[in-house]
CSV table of C-alpha atoms and ligand atoms in Angstrom, one decimal:
chain,number,residue,atom,x,y,z
A,1407,MET,CA,71.4,157.5,74.2
A,1408,THR,CA,74.5,156.1,75.9
A,1409,ASP,CA,77.3,154.4,73.9
A,1410,GLU,CA,76.2,151.0,75.2
A,1411,THR,CA,72.6,151.4,74.0
A,1412,CYS,CA,73.8,152.6,70.6
A,1413,GLN,CA,75.8,149.4,70.0
A,1414,TRP,CA,74.4,146.8,67.6
A,1415,GLN,CA,75.0,143.2,68.5
A,1416,GLY,CA,73.7,139.8,67.4
A,1417,TRP,CA,71.0,138.4,69.7
A,1418,ARG,CA,73.3,135.7,71.0
A,1419,GLU,CA,75.9,138.1,72.3
A,1420,ALA,CA,73.3,140.6,73.5
A,1421,THR,CA,71.4,137.9,75.4
A,1422,GLU,CA,74.6,136.5,76.9
A,1423,ARG,CA,75.4,139.9,78.4
A,1424,ALA,CA,71.8,140.7,79.5
A,1425,LEU,CA,71.3,137.4,81.3
A,1426,TYR,CA,74.8,136.5,82.6
A,1427,GLY,CA,77.0,139.6,82.3
A,1428,PRO,CA,77.6,142.0,85.2
A,1429,GLY,CA,74.2,142.7,86.8
A,1430,GLY,CA,72.7,140.1,84.5
A,1431,PHE,CA,69.1,139.0,84.9
A,1432,TYR,CA,69.9,135.5,86.1
A,1433,LEU,CA,72.6,136.6,88.6
A,1434,ARG,CA,70.2,138.6,90.7
A,1435,PRO,CA,69.4,137.5,94.2
A,1436,GLU,CA,65.7,136.8,93.6
A,1437,GLY,CA,66.5,134.0,91.1
A,1438,PRO,CA,64.2,132.7,88.3
A,1439,ALA,CA,61.4,131.9,90.9
A,1440,GLY,CA,61.1,135.7,91.4
A,1441,HIS,CA,59.9,136.1,87.8
A,1442,PHE,CA,58.1,133.0,86.7
A,1443,ARG,CA,56.9,129.6,87.7
A,1444,THR,CA,58.4,126.5,86.3
A,1445,SER,CA,57.2,122.9,86.9
A,1446,VAL,CA,59.6,122.8,89.8
A,1447,HIS,CA,57.7,125.6,91.6
A,1448,ALA,CA,54.3,124.5,90.4
A,1449,SER,CA,54.1,121.3,92.6
A,1450,PRO,CA,56.3,118.9,94.7
A,1451,LEU,CA,54.8,116.2,92.5
A,1452,PHE,CA,57.4,117.2,89.9
A,1453,ALA,CA,60.3,116.6,92.2
A,1454,ALA,CA,58.7,113.3,93.4
A,1455,ALA,CA,58.5,112.2,89.7
A,1456,VAL,CA,62.2,113.1,89.2
A,1457,ALA,CA,63.0,111.1,92.4
A,1458,ARG,CA,61.2,108.1,90.9
A,1459,LEU,CA,63.1,108.5,87.6
A,1460,LEU,CA,66.3,108.6,89.6
A,1461,GLY,CA,65.3,105.3,91.3
A,1462,GLU,CA,64.7,103.8,87.8
A,1463,VAL,CA,68.1,104.9,86.6
A,1464,ALA,CA,69.8,103.5,89.7
A,1465,GLN,CA,68.0,100.2,89.1
A,1466,GLU,CA,69.2,100.1,85.5
A,1467,LEU,CA,72.7,100.8,86.7
A,1468,GLY,CA,72.4,98.1,89.3
A,1469,THR,CA,73.4,100.4,92.2
A,1470,SER,CA,72.0,102.1,95.2
A,1471,GLU,CA,74.6,104.9,94.9
A,1472,VAL,CA,73.7,107.3,92.2
A,1473,GLU,CA,74.5,110.8,91.0
A,1474,LEU,CA,72.0,113.5,90.1
A,1475,VAL,CA,73.1,116.6,88.2
A,1476,ASP,CA,70.6,119.4,87.8
A,1477,VAL,CA,71.8,121.7,85.0
A,1478,GLY,CA,70.5,125.3,85.2
A,1479,ALA,CA,69.5,124.6,88.8
A,1480,GLY,CA,68.1,128.0,89.6
A,1481,ARG,CA,68.4,128.2,93.4
A,1482,GLY,CA,68.6,124.5,94.0
A,1483,GLU,CA,64.9,124.1,94.5
A,1484,LEU,CA,64.5,120.8,92.5
A,1485,LEU,CA,67.5,119.2,94.1
A,1486,THR,CA,66.3,120.1,97.6
A,1487,ALA,CA,62.9,118.6,96.9
A,1488,VAL,CA,64.3,115.5,95.2
A,1489,LEU,CA,66.6,114.8,98.2
A,1490,ALA,CA,63.6,115.1,100.5
A,1491,ALA,CA,61.6,112.7,98.3
A,1492,VAL,CA,64.0,109.8,97.8
A,1493,GLY,CA,63.8,106.9,100.1
A,1494,PRO,CA,66.5,105.8,102.5
A,1495,SER,CA,67.5,102.9,100.2
A,1496,LEU,CA,69.1,105.3,97.7
A,1497,SER,CA,72.3,107.2,98.3
A,1498,VAL,CA,72.4,110.4,96.1
A,1499,ARG,CA,75.3,112.6,95.3
A,1500,ALA,CA,73.6,115.8,94.1
A,1501,TYR,CA,75.2,118.5,91.9
A,1502,ALA,CA,73.7,121.9,91.1
A,1503,VAL,CA,75.2,123.3,87.9
A,1504,GLU,CA,74.4,127.1,87.8
A,1505,ARG,CA,75.9,130.3,86.6
A,1506,ALA,CA,74.5,132.2,89.6
A,1507,ALA,CA,76.1,132.0,93.1
A,1508,ARG,CA,75.2,129.3,95.6
A,1509,PRO,CA,72.2,130.6,97.7
A,1510,ASP,CA,72.5,130.9,101.4
A,1511,GLY,CA,71.1,128.1,103.5
A,1512,LEU,CA,71.1,125.5,100.7
A,1513,ASP,CA,71.2,121.9,101.9
A,1514,GLN,CA,74.9,121.1,102.5
A,1515,ARG,CA,74.5,117.8,100.6
A,1516,VAL,CA,74.1,119.8,97.3
A,1517,GLU,CA,77.4,120.5,95.6
A,1518,TRP,CA,77.3,123.8,93.7
A,1519,THR,CA,79.3,124.2,90.5
A,1520,ASP,CA,79.4,126.2,87.3
A,1521,ARG,CA,80.5,123.2,85.2
A,1522,VAL,CA,78.8,119.9,84.5
A,1523,PRO,CA,80.9,117.3,86.4
A,1524,ARG,CA,82.6,114.6,84.3
A,1525,ASP,CA,82.0,110.8,84.3
A,1526,VAL,CA,78.6,111.0,86.0
A,1527,ARG,CA,76.8,107.8,86.7
A,1528,GLY,CA,73.2,108.5,87.2
A,1529,LEU,CA,70.7,111.1,86.0
A,1530,LEU,CA,71.5,114.5,84.4
A,1531,PHE,CA,68.3,116.6,84.4
A,1532,ALA,CA,67.8,120.1,82.9
A,1533,ASN,CA,64.4,121.8,83.4
A,1534,GLU,CA,64.1,125.0,81.4
A,1535,TRP,CA,67.9,125.3,80.9
A,1536,LEU,CA,68.2,125.1,77.1
A,1537,ASP,CA,65.7,127.9,76.5
A,1538,ASN,CA,68.2,130.2,78.3
A,1539,VAL,CA,71.2,129.2,76.3
A,1540,PRO,CA,71.5,132.3,74.1
A,1541,THR,CA,71.0,132.0,70.3
A,1542,ASP,CA,71.3,134.3,67.3
A,1543,VAL,CA,68.2,135.2,65.4
A,1544,ALA,CA,67.8,135.0,61.6
A,1545,GLU,CA,65.2,136.8,59.4
A,1546,THR,CA,64.5,136.6,55.7
A,1547,ASP,CA,64.7,140.0,54.0
A,1548,ALA,CA,62.5,141.3,51.2
A,1549,THR,CA,64.8,139.7,48.5
A,1550,GLY,CA,64.8,136.3,50.2
A,1551,THR,CA,68.2,136.5,51.8
A,1552,VAL,CA,68.4,135.1,55.3
A,1553,ARG,CA,70.2,137.6,57.6
A,1554,TYR,CA,71.3,137.8,61.2
A,1555,VAL,CA,69.0,140.1,63.3
A,1556,GLU,CA,71.0,142.7,65.3
A,1557,VAL,CA,69.7,144.4,68.3
A,1558,ARG,CA,70.5,147.3,70.6
A,1559,THR,CA,70.2,147.3,74.4
A,1560,ASP,CA,66.9,149.1,74.1
A,1561,GLY,CA,65.4,146.3,72.0
A,1562,THR,CA,65.5,148.1,68.6
A,1563,GLU,CA,66.4,145.7,65.8
A,1564,ARG,CA,67.9,145.8,62.3
A,1565,LEU,CA,68.9,143.2,59.8
A,1566,GLY,CA,72.7,142.5,59.6
A,1567,ALA,CA,74.9,140.3,57.4
A,1568,PRO,CA,73.7,137.2,55.6
A,1569,VAL,CA,73.7,134.1,57.7
A,1570,HIS,CA,76.7,131.9,56.7
A,1571,GLY,CA,78.7,128.8,57.6
A,1572,PRO,CA,77.5,126.4,60.3
A,1573,ASP,CA,74.6,128.7,61.2
A,1574,ALA,CA,73.3,128.5,57.6
A,1575,ASP,CA,73.8,124.7,57.6
A,1576,TRP,CA,71.8,124.5,60.8
A,1577,LEU,CA,68.9,126.5,59.4
A,1578,ALA,CA,68.9,124.5,56.2
A,1579,ARG,CA,68.6,121.3,58.1
A,1580,TRP,CA,66.5,122.2,61.1
A,1581,TRP,CA,64.5,125.4,60.3
A,1582,PRO,CA,64.5,126.4,56.6
A,1583,LEU,CA,63.3,130.0,56.1
A,1584,ARG,CA,61.7,131.0,52.9
A,1585,GLU,CA,59.1,133.8,53.1
A,1586,PRO,CA,60.2,137.4,53.6
A,1587,GLY,CA,59.8,138.3,57.2
A,1588,ALA,CA,60.1,134.6,58.4
A,1589,ARG,CA,62.3,134.4,61.5
A,1590,ALA,CA,64.1,131.6,63.4
A,1591,GLU,CA,66.3,131.2,66.5
A,1592,ILE,CA,69.5,129.5,65.4
A,1593,GLY,CA,69.6,126.6,67.9
A,1594,ARG,CA,73.2,125.5,67.2
A,1595,PRO,CA,74.6,126.7,70.6
A,1596,ARG,CA,71.8,124.7,72.4
A,1597,ASP,CA,72.7,121.6,70.4
A,1598,GLU,CA,76.3,122.0,71.4
A,1599,ALA,CA,75.5,122.7,75.0
A,1600,TRP,CA,73.3,119.7,75.2
A,1601,ALA,CA,75.8,117.4,73.5
A,1602,ALA,CA,78.5,118.4,76.0
A,1603,ALA,CA,76.1,117.8,78.9
A,1604,VAL,CA,75.2,114.3,77.6
A,1605,ALA,CA,78.9,113.5,77.0
A,1606,SER,CA,79.5,114.1,80.7
A,1607,LEU,CA,77.6,110.9,81.5
A,1608,ALA,CA,79.6,107.7,82.0
A,1609,ALA,CA,76.3,105.9,82.3
A,1610,GLY,CA,72.7,106.7,82.9
A,1611,ARG,CA,70.2,109.1,81.4
A,1612,ALA,CA,70.2,112.7,80.4
A,1613,VAL,CA,66.8,114.5,80.3
A,1614,ALA,CA,66.1,118.0,79.0
A,1615,VAL,CA,62.7,119.4,79.7
A,1616,ASP,CA,61.6,122.6,77.9
A,1617,TYR,CA,59.0,124.4,75.9
A,1618,ALA,CA,59.9,123.2,72.5
A,1619,HIS,CA,59.1,122.6,68.9
A,1620,VAL,CA,60.0,120.1,66.2
A,1621,ARG,CA,60.9,120.5,62.5
A,1622,GLU,CA,57.4,119.9,61.3
A,1623,ALA,CA,55.9,122.6,63.4
A,1624,ARG,CA,58.3,125.5,63.9
A,1625,PRO,CA,56.8,128.9,64.8
A,1626,PRO,CA,56.9,130.9,61.5
A,1627,PHE,CA,58.3,134.1,63.2
A,1628,GLY,CA,60.3,132.4,65.9
A,1629,SER,CA,59.4,132.6,69.6
A,1630,LEU,CA,61.8,135.1,71.1
A,1631,THR,CA,60.2,136.8,74.1
A,1632,GLY,CA,60.8,138.3,77.5
A,1633,PHE,CA,59.5,137.6,81.1
A,1634,ARG,CA,59.6,139.9,84.1
A,1635,ALA,CA,57.8,139.6,87.4
A,1636,GLY,CA,55.4,136.9,86.2
A,1637,ARG,CA,54.5,138.7,82.9
A,1638,GLU,CA,55.4,138.2,79.3
A,1639,VAL,CA,57.1,141.4,78.1
A,1640,PRO,CA,59.0,142.4,74.8
A,1641,PRO,CA,62.5,140.9,74.8
A,1642,VAL,CA,64.8,143.7,75.6
A,1643,PRO,CA,68.4,142.7,76.2
A,1644,ASP,CA,69.2,145.2,79.0
A,1645,GLY,CA,69.2,142.8,82.0
A,1646,SER,CA,65.7,143.9,83.1
A,1647,CYS,CA,63.9,140.7,81.9
A,1648,ASP,CA,64.4,137.1,80.9
A,1649,VAL,CA,65.2,136.6,77.2
A,1650,THR,CA,64.1,133.2,76.1
A,1651,SER,CA,62.8,131.2,73.1
A,1652,HIS,CA,61.3,127.7,72.6
A,1653,VAL,CA,63.9,125.0,72.0
A,1654,ALA,CA,64.3,123.0,68.8
A,1655,LEU,CA,64.7,119.9,71.0
A,1656,ASP,CA,64.7,117.5,68.0
A,1657,ALA,CA,67.9,119.1,66.8
A,1658,CYS,CA,69.4,119.0,70.3
A,1659,GLY,CA,68.7,115.2,70.4
A,1660,ALA,CA,70.5,114.7,67.1
A,1661,ALA,CA,73.3,117.2,67.2
A,1662,PRO,CA,76.0,117.8,66.4
A,1663,GLY,CA,76.2,116.1,63.1
A,1664,ASP,CA,74.3,113.1,64.4
A,1665,GLY,CA,77.7,111.7,65.7
A,1666,GLY,CA,78.2,110.3,69.1
A,1667,LEU,CA,74.9,110.9,70.8
A,1668,PRO,CA,72.8,108.0,71.9
A,1669,ALA,CA,69.3,107.6,70.4
A,1670,ALA,CA,66.9,110.3,71.5
A,1671,GLU,CA,63.3,109.9,72.7
A,1672,LEU,CA,60.9,112.9,72.7
A,1673,VAL,CA,57.6,112.8,74.6
A,1674,THR,CA,55.3,115.4,76.1
A,1675,GLN,CA,55.6,116.2,79.8
A,1676,ARG,CA,52.0,114.8,80.0
A,1677,GLU,CA,53.2,111.4,78.8
A,1678,ALA,CA,56.5,111.5,80.7
A,1679,LEU,CA,54.8,112.3,84.0
A,1680,ARG,CA,52.0,109.7,83.4
A,1681,ARG,CA,54.7,107.0,83.0
A,1682,LEU,CA,56.1,108.2,86.4
A,1683,GLY,CA,52.7,107.9,88.0
A,1684,VAL,CA,51.6,111.5,88.0
A,1685,SER,CA,48.0,111.8,86.9
A,1686,GLY,CA,45.4,114.6,87.1
A,1687,GLU,CA,42.6,112.1,87.9
A,1688,ARG,CA,40.2,113.1,90.7
A,1689,PRO,CA,40.0,110.8,93.7
A,1690,PRO,CA,36.8,108.7,94.0
A,1691,LEU,CA,34.0,110.6,95.7
A,1692,ALA,CA,33.5,107.6,98.0
A,1693,LEU,CA,36.8,108.6,99.7
A,1694,ALA,CA,35.2,111.8,100.9
A,1695,SER,CA,33.0,109.9,103.4
A,1696,THR,CA,35.5,107.2,104.5
A,1697,ASP,CA,38.6,109.5,104.7
A,1698,PRO,CA,37.7,113.2,104.4
A,1699,ALA,CA,41.2,114.6,105.1
A,1700,GLY,CA,42.7,112.1,102.6
A,1701,TYR,CA,40.1,113.1,100.0
A,1702,VAL,CA,41.0,116.8,100.4
A,1703,ARG,CA,44.7,115.9,100.1
A,1704,ALA,CA,44.2,113.7,97.0
A,1705,LEU,CA,42.0,116.5,95.4
A,1706,ALA,CA,44.7,119.1,95.9
A,1707,SER,CA,47.3,116.7,94.5
A,1708,ALA,CA,45.1,116.0,91.5
A,1709,GLY,CA,44.8,119.8,90.9
A,1710,GLU,CA,48.6,120.1,90.9
A,1711,ALA,CA,49.0,117.1,88.6
A,1712,ALA,CA,46.5,118.7,86.3
A,1713,GLU,CA,48.6,121.9,86.1
A,1714,LEU,CA,51.8,119.9,85.4
A,1715,THR,CA,50.1,117.9,82.6
A,1716,ALA,CA,47.7,120.6,81.2
A,1717,ARG,CA,47.2,120.9,77.4
A,1718,GLY,CA,48.1,124.4,76.3
A,1719,GLY,CA,50.4,124.6,79.4
A,1720,LEU,CA,53.1,122.7,81.2
A,1721,GLY,CA,51.9,119.4,79.9
A,1722,ASP,CA,52.9,120.4,76.3
A,1723,PHE,CA,56.5,120.8,77.3
A,1724,LEU,CA,58.7,118.2,75.7
A,1725,TRP,CA,61.1,115.8,77.5
A,1726,LEU,CA,64.1,114.8,75.5
A,1727,THR,CA,65.8,111.6,77.0
A,1728,GLN,CA,69.1,110.1,76.0
A,1729,ARG,CA,70.3,106.9,77.6
A,1730,VAL,CA,74.0,106.2,78.0
A,1731,PRO,CA,74.5,102.5,78.5
A,1732,ASP,CA,76.9,101.3,81.1
A,1733,ALA,CA,79.9,100.1,79.2
A,1734,ALA,CA,81.1,98.2,82.2
A,1735,ARG,CA,78.0,95.9,82.4
B,142,LIG,C1,64.6,129.3,83.6
B,142,LIG,S1,65.8,129.0,84.8
B,142,LIG,C2,65.3,127.4,85.3
B,142,LIG,C3,65.6,127.1,86.8
B,142,LIG,C4,65.2,125.7,87.3
B,142,LIG,N1,65.8,124.6,86.5
B,142,LIG,C5,63.7,125.6,87.3
B,142,LIG,O1,63.2,124.8,86.5
B,142,LIG,O2,63.1,126.2,88.1
B,142,LIG,C6,67.3,128.7,83.9
B,142,LIG,C7,68.5,128.7,84.8
B,142,LIG,O3,69.6,128.2,84.0
B,142,LIG,C8,70.8,128.8,84.4
B,142,LIG,N2,71.8,128.6,83.3
B,142,LIG,C9,71.7,129.1,82.1
B,142,LIG,N3,72.8,128.7,81.4
B,142,LIG,C10,73.6,128.0,82.2
B,142,LIG,C11,74.8,127.3,82.1
B,142,LIG,N4,75.5,127.3,80.9
B,142,LIG,N5,75.3,126.7,83.2
B,142,LIG,C12,74.6,126.7,84.3
B,142,LIG,N6,73.4,127.3,84.5
B,142,LIG,C13,72.9,127.9,83.5
B,142,LIG,C14,70.3,130.2,84.6
B,142,LIG,O4,71.2,131.0,85.4
B,142,LIG,C15,69.0,130.0,85.3
B,142,LIG,O5,69.1,129.9,86.7
């Protein structure tokens, strides 16, 4: 065993290094799309819905010039598709916020940055970003004490010091642990990351989309897991796989300390996409005889919409929306 694999670290630190350190999983050339399908890759209907949402935000702001910030932009796939989908009446300044490098050949209109720009007027959108903001993991020991879980690079775990301070406060409020063996991901860094992203908006809407849970229905043993090449694998923080967990999005919408964030709305992706006109309904059979090609196209589109809105799948994702009113209006 090397010195590095012997070292015990909290999950937050270990994940940070595995995903974003030298040779980290997310800095590799193949990008997230090389390992799993998000809604962005599942269908262009998703980007078309985001384009529609952007249009709504522009209308609310009373402008035809609007900014679009994609946080955790992968390789810019969503922005590329949204720019292709918006009509000529909307002028869009598009920012990709990403820790990985700008991919070759990306549309020159996309500005690539590792920081969320300030004073944005428009839409900040983050699909499957927050689940990749590293968190510590807590577990209750046999005596009922809640401890940090420590991990080595080979994935071996042990229990460390008792959870204390703001982490303990976060667990008490958002994810109380009682039974021995109960585990939780301590979502505080995600709350803070989201609050900072929302604070970058001068006016408009911030939307986080992720696999998520709320206080009334947390997974009893947490949801930490790994993904590699399309398969779920044990979470091993050695840079060979994604390390991810579902997001306590209700906490993100309220944090930190309930101060300063505009009111949050949480709805399923099924509902959010329905409002934006995406439905999995099949086209009427009569279309098959009057417009066979149109029928086939509509059928394919309904299949893609069904995937984006499926129960037990992408449709169960939650959309957290926060609206920042335009102080100047
Ligand atoms: C699961 S991928 C999602 C990619 C894309 N949004 C999609 O839906 O296909 C998460 C992305 O978030 C990026 N990321 C994580 N933390 C970040 C941060 N603090 N700033 C910018 N990008 C970040 C990762 O590098 C990775 O590309």
